[in-house]
Amino acid sequence: AQSVTQLGSHVSVSEGALVLLRCNYSSSVPPYLFWYVQYPNQGLQLLLKYTTGATLVKGINGFEAEFKKSETSFHLTKPSAHMSDAAEYFCAVSSGGYQKVTFGTGTKLQVIP
Amino acid sequence: DADVTQTPRNRITKTGKRIMLECSQTKGHDRMYWYRQDPGLGLRLIYYSFDVKDINKGEISDGYSVSRQAQAKFSLSLESAIPNQTALYFCATSDSSGLRYNEQFFGPGTRLTVL
């Protein structure tokens, strides 16, 4: 079984401030982990993913995430928020080779000017 | 650009009506998925298909059916729509070969309202 917990359904940050979106996962096998972003009236697009290897993963638009096995976490960060980062962010986990993906409930990021 | 398209983008219907949502892709991917998105619940998997002859139920398949007409086409049907099926529906694809095999690509979504 696999699951994802995203802490905080809404997060507000000031423009230029650090963005931290939290994600914890549960998986019975080594997981693949993803962060997707959804802009208003659009589908989801991949920000970054962890499969194997380096635990610090860099994605698009300056985002990065670190896989911490001991904490079962995969938190998303960005050093300096931009207004265009306002969107909903989904963490997801996949276990095993058949690619069934379980999504978290999402975190809406608001960026305050 | 290779893409995932969904039709219609918006649909309003009445309780009891049969509705079909269509998904087409030009990515050449073998795997296709249908999700629904509800506020506060994230995305939940309705059905998935690993190839034309392989269709599987997801976590919330009751009240829905699907058809994989070709590798590029995957349709979702609501045989008798009910108001709690009001949601945003997404189609997604993935490729079982190559290094990106575990990444899913999403269509723009269909907003369905059942009155």
XYZ file of C-alpha atoms in Angstrom:
228
model
C 0.000 0.000 0.000
C 1.110 3.544 -0.628
C -0.110 6.923 0.508
C 0.842 10.573 0.559
C 0.160 13.252 3.155
C 0.532 16.911 2.320
C 0.635 19.138 5.371
C -1.294 22.336 4.856
C -3.984 22.724 2.237
C -3.142 26.436 1.888
C 0.234 28.135 2.261
C 0.852 31.872 1.940
C 4.278 33.426 1.449
C 5.500 36.885 0.592
C 7.119 37.504 -2.752
C 10.824 36.800 -2.375
C 10.393 34.577 0.672
C 11.259 30.904 0.980
C 8.667 28.433 -0.245
C 8.355 25.177 1.711
C 5.620 22.681 0.879
C 5.593 19.525 2.963
C 5.001 15.970 1.798
C 5.287 12.694 3.670
C 4.780 9.340 2.029
C 4.190 5.735 2.921
C 5.353 2.907 0.707
C 6.168 -0.758 1.242
C 8.875 -0.674 -1.426
C 11.396 1.976 -2.481
C 9.217 4.728 -3.888
C 9.236 6.957 -6.882
C 8.203 10.450 -5.763
C 6.829 13.357 -7.763
C 5.761 16.944 -7.424
C 3.225 18.267 -9.919
C 1.946 21.819 -10.305
C -1.511 22.867 -11.464
C -2.085 26.423 -12.644
C -5.664 27.708 -12.769
C -7.784 26.055 -15.450
C -4.975 23.774 -16.524
C -3.932 20.172 -16.116
C -1.070 18.996 -13.955
C 2.499 19.278 -15.123
C 5.568 17.649 -13.641
C 7.846 19.855 -11.543
C 10.359 17.210 -10.536
C 10.718 13.544 -9.659
C 12.876 11.228 -7.594
C 13.489 7.687 -8.772
C 16.950 6.556 -7.633
C 20.346 8.114 -7.048
C 20.885 11.649 -5.815
C 18.419 12.517 -3.083
C 18.336 16.246 -3.872
C 16.327 16.696 -7.021
C 16.136 19.907 -9.011
C 13.125 20.738 -11.111
C 11.752 23.475 -13.278
C 11.220 27.094 -12.241
C 13.850 26.947 -9.479
C 12.105 24.317 -7.360
C 13.891 21.452 -5.678
C 13.032 18.618 -3.316
C 15.005 16.308 -1.084
C 14.198 12.650 -0.554
C 14.747 11.733 3.105
C 14.168 8.048 3.623
C 14.576 8.191 7.402
C 11.850 10.827 7.632
C 9.736 9.424 4.752
C 9.583 12.958 3.424
C 9.895 14.704 0.080
C 9.427 18.405 0.818
C 9.383 20.947 -2.007
C 11.349 24.180 -1.674
C 12.188 27.309 -3.600
C 14.519 29.969 -2.176
C 12.572 32.984 -3.421
C 8.871 32.983 -4.300
C 7.639 34.709 -7.413
C 4.098 35.806 -8.137
C 3.946 33.293 -10.979
C 4.443 30.448 -8.469
C 0.868 30.857 -7.233
C -0.740 27.513 -8.056
C -1.770 24.222 -6.515
C 0.972 21.691 -5.871
C 0.517 17.948 -5.630
C 2.910 15.410 -4.188
C 2.603 11.869 -5.531
C 4.092 8.436 -4.911
C 4.464 5.387 -7.111
C 5.501 1.985 -5.844
C 6.554 -0.813 -8.091
C 6.908 -1.111 -11.799
C 3.284 -0.922 -12.818
C 3.181 2.824 -12.209
C 0.012 3.258 -10.237
C 0.393 6.729 -8.788
C -1.237 7.994 -5.604
C -1.666 11.745 -5.272
C -1.827 13.885 -2.183
C -4.727 16.233 -1.549
C -2.805 19.244 -2.787
C -1.461 22.503 -1.344
C -2.546 25.847 -2.734
C 0.290 28.341 -2.699
C -0.573 32.018 -2.447
C 2.171 34.569 -3.081
C 1.592 37.964 -1.498
C 3.129 41.017 -3.177
C 3.734 19.176 -30.091
C 2.634 15.751 -28.973
C -0.284 16.293 -26.682
C -3.159 14.973 -24.573
C -6.535 16.431 -25.487
C -9.907 16.109 -23.803
C -13.385 16.806 -25.125
C -15.557 18.474 -24.086
C -13.783 20.975 -21.833
C -16.981 21.865 -20.040
C -20.290 20.030 -19.799
C -23.475 20.635 -17.878
C -25.966 17.801 -17.791
C -28.946 16.542 -15.835
C -29.304 13.676 -13.413
C -29.879 10.374 -15.194
C -28.299 11.360 -18.498
C -25.548 9.317 -20.142
C -22.332 11.239 -20.656
C -19.117 10.366 -22.471
C -15.830 12.151 -21.956
C -13.176 11.575 -24.561
C -9.405 11.595 -24.405
C -6.956 11.457 -27.284
C -3.188 11.530 -27.264
C -0.499 11.964 -29.875
C 2.366 11.047 -27.567
C 2.460 7.422 -28.645
C 2.150 6.311 -25.020
C 0.718 2.893 -24.252
C -0.778 3.648 -20.842
C -3.787 5.878 -20.160
C -5.639 6.919 -17.015
C -8.809 8.691 -15.895
C -8.839 10.722 -12.660
C -11.356 12.953 -10.976
C -10.391 15.969 -8.920
C -12.515 17.291 -6.085
C -11.578 20.203 -3.816
C -9.680 18.944 -0.781
C -9.527 15.373 -2.065
C -6.791 15.647 -4.660
C -6.860 13.318 -7.658
C -8.469 9.918 -7.428
C -7.989 7.183 -9.994
C -11.153 5.975 -11.745
C -9.817 3.562 -14.390
C -6.518 2.827 -16.054
C -5.439 0.960 -19.158
C -1.970 -0.423 -19.812
C -2.780 -1.301 -23.414
C -5.817 -1.684 -25.643
C -6.732 -5.076 -24.173
C -5.889 -4.295 -20.547
C -8.358 -2.184 -18.543
C -8.389 -1.977 -14.765
C -10.560 -0.407 -12.107
C -9.120 2.292 -9.924
C -10.159 3.304 -6.450
C -13.496 4.923 -7.418
C -14.839 3.080 -10.485
C -18.461 2.668 -9.348
C -20.827 4.526 -11.668
C -18.225 4.798 -14.433
C -17.163 2.700 -17.405
C -14.385 3.095 -19.969
C -13.492 2.080 -23.472
C -10.016 1.941 -25.024
C -10.887 2.238 -28.710
C -7.278 2.448 -29.851
C -3.898 3.063 -28.313
C -4.497 6.787 -28.680
C -8.101 6.971 -27.436
C -9.590 6.320 -24.007
C -13.192 7.298 -23.224
C -14.924 7.598 -19.868
C -18.688 7.104 -19.611
C -21.157 7.943 -16.911
C -24.109 5.651 -17.655
C -26.562 7.573 -15.479
C -25.073 10.758 -14.131
C -25.724 11.842 -10.561
C -24.911 15.170 -8.833
C -22.019 13.799 -6.777
C -20.213 13.062 -10.038
C -19.824 16.801 -10.485
C -16.053 17.236 -10.629
C -13.043 18.050 -12.757
C -11.958 15.016 -14.792
C -8.445 14.468 -16.078
C -7.027 12.050 -18.577
C -3.339 11.169 -18.307
C -0.857 9.062 -20.240
C 2.466 7.416 -19.543
C 5.039 5.464 -21.476
C 6.095 2.056 -20.155
C 9.372 2.166 -22.069
C 12.373 4.401 -21.617
C 13.590 6.447 -18.685
C 10.410 8.505 -18.271
C 8.148 5.517 -17.882
C 6.863 6.538 -14.468
C 5.942 10.117 -15.416
C 2.335 10.925 -16.257
C 1.232 13.575 -18.749
C -2.108 15.233 -18.174
C -4.769 16.650 -20.426
C -6.355 20.055 -19.698
C -9.356 18.561 -17.911
C -13.130 18.411 -18.383
C -15.318 20.275 -15.933
C -18.539 18.288 -15.523
C -21.587 19.599 -13.691
C -24.527 17.301 -13.003
C -27.703 19.128 -12.022
